[in-house]
Amino acid sequence: MTAPGPVLRCCGASGCRSAGAEALQAELLRARDQLGGAAEGVTIKPVGCLRLCGRGPLVALDRPERRGPAHAAAARTEIYGGLTPEQAPALLAAAAGLADEIATQRLDPADPFFALQRPVVLEGCGLVNPESIDDALAHGSYTQLKRVLAECTPEQVREQVKRSGLRGRGGAGYPTGLKWDTVALQPPGPRTVVCNADEGDPGAFMDRSVLESDPHRLIEGLAIAAFAVGAEQGYVYVRAEYPLAIERLRLALKQARAKGLLGAGIAGSSFNLRLEVRVGAGAYVCGEETALLASIQGQRGTPRPRPPFPAQVGLWGAPTLINNVETLAAIPAILREGGDWYAAMGTAGSKGTKVFALSGAVARTGLVEVPMGTSLRTVVCTIGGGVPGGEGPDLGVKAVQTGGPSGGCIPAALLDTPVDYESLRALGSMMGSGGMVVMGEATAMPTVARHFMRFSVNESCGKCVPCRAGTVQLLQLLDRFADHRATAADLERLEELCAMVQATSLCGLGQAAPNPVLSTLRYFRQEYQAACRAPQHCEPIDACRLQEAAP
């Protein structure tokens, strides 16, 4: 698993690639050839995401050490960010012990960004070569799948998932074990498993990073889920905007089949599973599970009323289990350590860890995995470093938007809120898939609401009138506020229309589209009032009227 000499782990995920990672790795290989024997013991290993995406391209240097009476091998890790190809020879020389480290590019592994994280889903990201199944096997991939097939019944697997308290990480937070039970306990017949990798929230890149960095972990989790519910056919639905993730996933599936870890008689058992990749056109609404299933079947990706739920009637009428990437990627660790281990992290109602994509006006952007219940302040200010140059207890943070276009904007005064399903919902926001966008003091909140509403307008499938027409009218009203052309009557119309769209839209896209508007009205109402031509008349309307206005 570990090379005997120094190892340079080069991030090859999309974020670092966009910053020049491929050219940097090519120069490292060239520098090693030029140094010859002096650098013979240095391994240059391509890996996935090293998490601190805003400082890419990133390279981690593992230096082996010997310590203790038995001289057990240990590793001392140094992390370098923002490297250029011209610095490759100096980094290679430092790795070989021929020169001093590049101090100006070195990041401190003890920095809160790294030290306060608790990797579970991301434990293999940045360690495993995503294009090598042999390296994945050396790091433990498929160990739990083999053990489950040899030692466990489907009921025992589902029991561990239920004990873990894992809830769906796609946004709704539905108990994963309960969903698995629902599919498994349907009348005898074919069943299907689906991984929802249609990650469409602006500012979200958690699922993409797992697919690019540790695809075998997802495949193992999906295969375990298929065994647990009795499915022999599965799909991974990925949006076309993720070409690197699709490429590495397809390669991983091919490698797993060649190793006998997919297909007929997996790992010498009687369990069969066929997995395929389905590439979506990038419609945000296809993140909704019934629209996703329609797209897989070759139909237009539009939602349908529920019930029946996909767990009862899904792909081609068969019971279908749908989980997102992060949910399935947690399964191998849960089975390895036990459901009680996972349940010991987090809060009473929100167990385990959650991966967030931290972005926006924040000093340290990237992937953050922390236990549920960690405060927003810890994530944004301690781990993320707050707004660059920000001062005061909130480090210049004005608001944090969670949950993507379906979520809400939480003001700095509430940064001590624990991040869990219930707490965020109480604030008028939601967990969502895990996007977390930080906004500084100069941000105009009506403009933020308009930005997300424009996204909802563009992504509406148009099937139901409240979403198709209502979001357009909301956007027109928000244009007036953003341009300081609004009136007190516009403010009242905005709230009433939000209530109507929320109450009458067919699927979650339309139902949640008003959330950014309602949360900014709740916490930053004075900015809407200031945008009115007669702000003194812009008083909140009675809550009872809002309820009466909703059909």
mmCIF file of N, CA, C and O in Angstrom, residues 22 31 97 144 185 197 222 231 235 249 260 296 299-300 303-304 310-312 317 332 345 376 383 422 441 453 483 550:
data_model
loop_
_atom_site.group_PDB
_atom_site.id
_atom_site.type_symbol
_atom_site.label_atom_id
_atom_site.label_comp_id
_atom_site.label_asym_id
_atom_site.label_seq_id
_atom_site.Cartn_x
_atom_site.Cartn_y
_atom_site.Cartn_z
ATOM 1 N N GLU A 22 -1.975 18.874 -14.644
ATOM 2 C CA GLU A 22 -1.409 17.930 -15.608
ATOM 3 C C GLU A 22 -0.011 18.364 -16.052
ATOM 4 O O GLU A 22 0.909 17.537 -16.137
ATOM 5 N N ALA A 31 11.515 15.880 -14.412
ATOM 6 C CA ALA A 31 12.586 16.201 -13.457
ATOM 7 C C ALA A 31 13.152 14.939 -12.829
ATOM 8 O O ALA A 31 14.369 14.848 -12.591
ATOM 9 N N GLY A 97 15.428 14.714 -0.975
ATOM 10 C CA GLY A 97 16.371 15.108 0.067
ATOM 11 C C GLY A 97 17.589 15.824 -0.450
ATOM 12 O O GLY A 97 18.598 15.928 0.250
ATOM 13 N N GLN A 144 -15.348 -5.004 2.104
ATOM 14 C CA GLN A 144 -16.652 -5.185 2.742
ATOM 15 C C GLN A 144 -17.637 -5.890 1.822
ATOM 16 O O GLN A 144 -18.473 -6.670 2.290
ATOM 17 N N LEU A 185 -38.660 -5.354 0.748
ATOM 18 C CA LEU A 185 -39.866 -6.038 1.203
ATOM 19 C C LEU A 185 -41.022 -5.960 0.217
ATOM 20 O O LEU A 185 -42.148 -6.358 0.544
ATOM 21 N N ALA A 197 -26.146 10.663 -9.420
ATOM 22 C CA ALA A 197 -24.953 11.518 -9.466
ATOM 23 C C ALA A 197 -25.222 12.753 -10.320
ATOM 24 O O ALA A 197 -24.295 13.342 -10.874
ATOM 25 N N LEU A 222 -22.644 0.751 -3.937
ATOM 26 C CA LEU A 222 -23.817 0.459 -4.755
ATOM 27 C C LEU A 222 -24.038 -1.049 -4.861
ATOM 28 O O LEU A 222 -25.182 -1.529 -4.832
ATOM 29 N N ALA A 231 -31.350 -6.696 -5.770
ATOM 30 C CA ALA A 231 -31.325 -6.197 -7.154
ATOM 31 C C ALA A 231 -30.148 -6.797 -7.916
ATOM 32 O O ALA A 231 -29.088 -7.045 -7.339
ATOM 33 N N TYR A 235 -27.784 1.319 -12.161
ATOM 34 C CA TYR A 235 -27.351 2.406 -13.038
ATOM 35 C C TYR A 235 -26.727 3.510 -12.194
ATOM 36 O O TYR A 235 -27.136 3.754 -11.049
ATOM 37 N N LEU A 249 -15.221 6.692 -13.915
ATOM 38 C CA LEU A 249 -16.230 5.735 -13.477
ATOM 39 C C LEU A 249 -16.327 4.578 -14.462
ATOM 40 O O LEU A 249 -16.394 3.398 -14.055
ATOM 41 N N GLY A 260 -13.754 -9.717 -11.449
ATOM 42 C CA GLY A 260 -14.823 -10.546 -10.925
ATOM 43 C C GLY A 260 -15.599 -9.905 -9.794
ATOM 44 O O GLY A 260 -16.263 -10.605 -9.012
ATOM 45 N N ILE A 296 -33.635 7.975 -17.523
ATOM 46 C CA ILE A 296 -32.957 6.702 -17.744
ATOM 47 C C ILE A 296 -33.724 5.846 -18.745
ATOM 48 O O ILE A 296 -33.144 5.143 -19.579
ATOM 49 N N GLN A 299 -37.108 8.778 -21.735
ATOM 50 C CA GLN A 299 -38.212 9.722 -21.839
ATOM 51 C C GLN A 299 -37.754 11.118 -21.444
ATOM 52 O O GLN A 299 -36.640 11.315 -20.957
ATOM 53 N N ARG A 300 -38.641 12.088 -21.650
ATOM 54 C CA ARG A 300 -38.340 13.441 -21.210
ATOM 55 C C ARG A 300 -38.248 13.465 -19.683
ATOM 56 O O ARG A 300 -39.084 12.873 -18.984
ATOM 57 N N PRO A 303 -40.927 15.229 -13.690
ATOM 58 C CA PRO A 303 -41.401 14.474 -12.524
ATOM 59 C C PRO A 303 -42.835 14.009 -12.694
ATOM 60 O O PRO A 303 -43.581 14.530 -13.526
ATOM 61 N N ARG A 304 -43.205 13.027 -11.887
ATOM 62 C CA ARG A 304 -44.588 12.566 -11.841
ATOM 63 C C ARG A 304 -45.077 12.619 -10.396
ATOM 64 O O ARG A 304 -44.267 12.637 -9.461
ATOM 65 N N PRO A 310 -40.843 5.554 -6.085
ATOM 66 C CA PRO A 310 -39.954 4.662 -6.849
ATOM 67 C C PRO A 310 -39.598 3.374 -6.113
ATOM 68 O O PRO A 310 -39.375 2.340 -6.755
ATOM 69 N N ALA A 311 -39.545 3.406 -4.777
ATOM 70 C CA ALA A 311 -39.264 2.188 -4.026
ATOM 71 C C ALA A 311 -40.350 1.143 -4.229
ATOM 72 O O ALA A 311 -40.125 -0.059 -4.010
ATOM 73 N N GLN A 312 -41.519 1.578 -4.681
ATOM 74 C CA GLN A 312 -42.620 0.654 -4.960
ATOM 75 C C GLN A 312 -42.756 0.391 -6.456
ATOM 76 O O GLN A 312 -42.853 -0.759 -6.892
ATOM 77 N N GLY A 317 -41.415 -0.102 -13.986
ATOM 78 C CA GLY A 317 -42.410 -0.661 -13.094
ATOM 79 C C GLY A 317 -41.873 -1.484 -11.946
ATOM 80 O O GLY A 317 -42.645 -1.965 -11.109
ATOM 81 N N PRO A 332 -19.403 1.427 2.746
ATOM 82 C CA PRO A 332 -18.273 0.555 3.112
ATOM 83 C C PRO A 332 -17.708 0.836 4.501
ATOM 84 O O PRO A 332 -17.395 -0.106 5.252
ATOM 85 N N MET A 345 -21.277 9.479 15.853
ATOM 86 C CA MET A 345 -20.926 10.806 15.351
ATOM 87 C C MET A 345 -22.201 11.574 15.043
ATOM 88 O O MET A 345 -23.229 11.000 14.704
ATOM 89 N N LEU A 376 -22.068 26.240 11.912
ATOM 90 C CA LEU A 376 -21.732 26.988 10.702
ATOM 91 C C LEU A 376 -20.481 27.829 10.909
ATOM 92 O O LEU A 376 -19.651 27.959 10.006
ATOM 93 N N ILE A 383 -12.656 26.645 9.793
ATOM 94 C CA ILE A 383 -12.117 25.809 8.713
ATOM 95 C C ILE A 383 -11.931 26.633 7.446
ATOM 96 O O ILE A 383 -10.880 26.565 6.793
ATOM 97 N N GLU A 422 -32.573 19.301 10.997
ATOM 98 C CA GLU A 422 -33.632 20.014 11.693
ATOM 99 C C GLU A 422 -33.289 21.481 11.922
ATOM 100 O O GLU A 422 -34.133 22.365 11.759
ATOM 101 N N GLU A 441 -19.922 41.243 3.227
ATOM 102 C CA GLU A 441 -20.763 42.378 3.605
ATOM 103 C C GLU A 441 -21.289 43.164 2.408
ATOM 104 O O GLU A 441 -22.346 43.787 2.475
ATOM 105 N N MET A 453 -33.309 32.561 -8.364
ATOM 106 C CA MET A 453 -34.589 32.439 -9.047
ATOM 107 C C MET A 453 -34.389 32.317 -10.553
ATOM 108 O O MET A 453 -35.115 31.559 -11.226
ATOM 109 N N ASP A 483 -33.150 46.400 -9.124
ATOM 110 C CA ASP A 483 -32.930 47.656 -9.846
ATOM 111 C C ASP A 483 -33.514 48.865 -9.115
ATOM 112 O O ASP A 483 -33.576 49.962 -9.671
ATOM 113 N N ALA A 550 -52.388 30.806 0.229
ATOM 114 C CA ALA A 550 -51.913 29.545 -0.341
ATOM 115 C C ALA A 550 -53.107 28.608 -0.531
ATOM 116 O O ALA A 550 -53.845 28.348 0.414
#
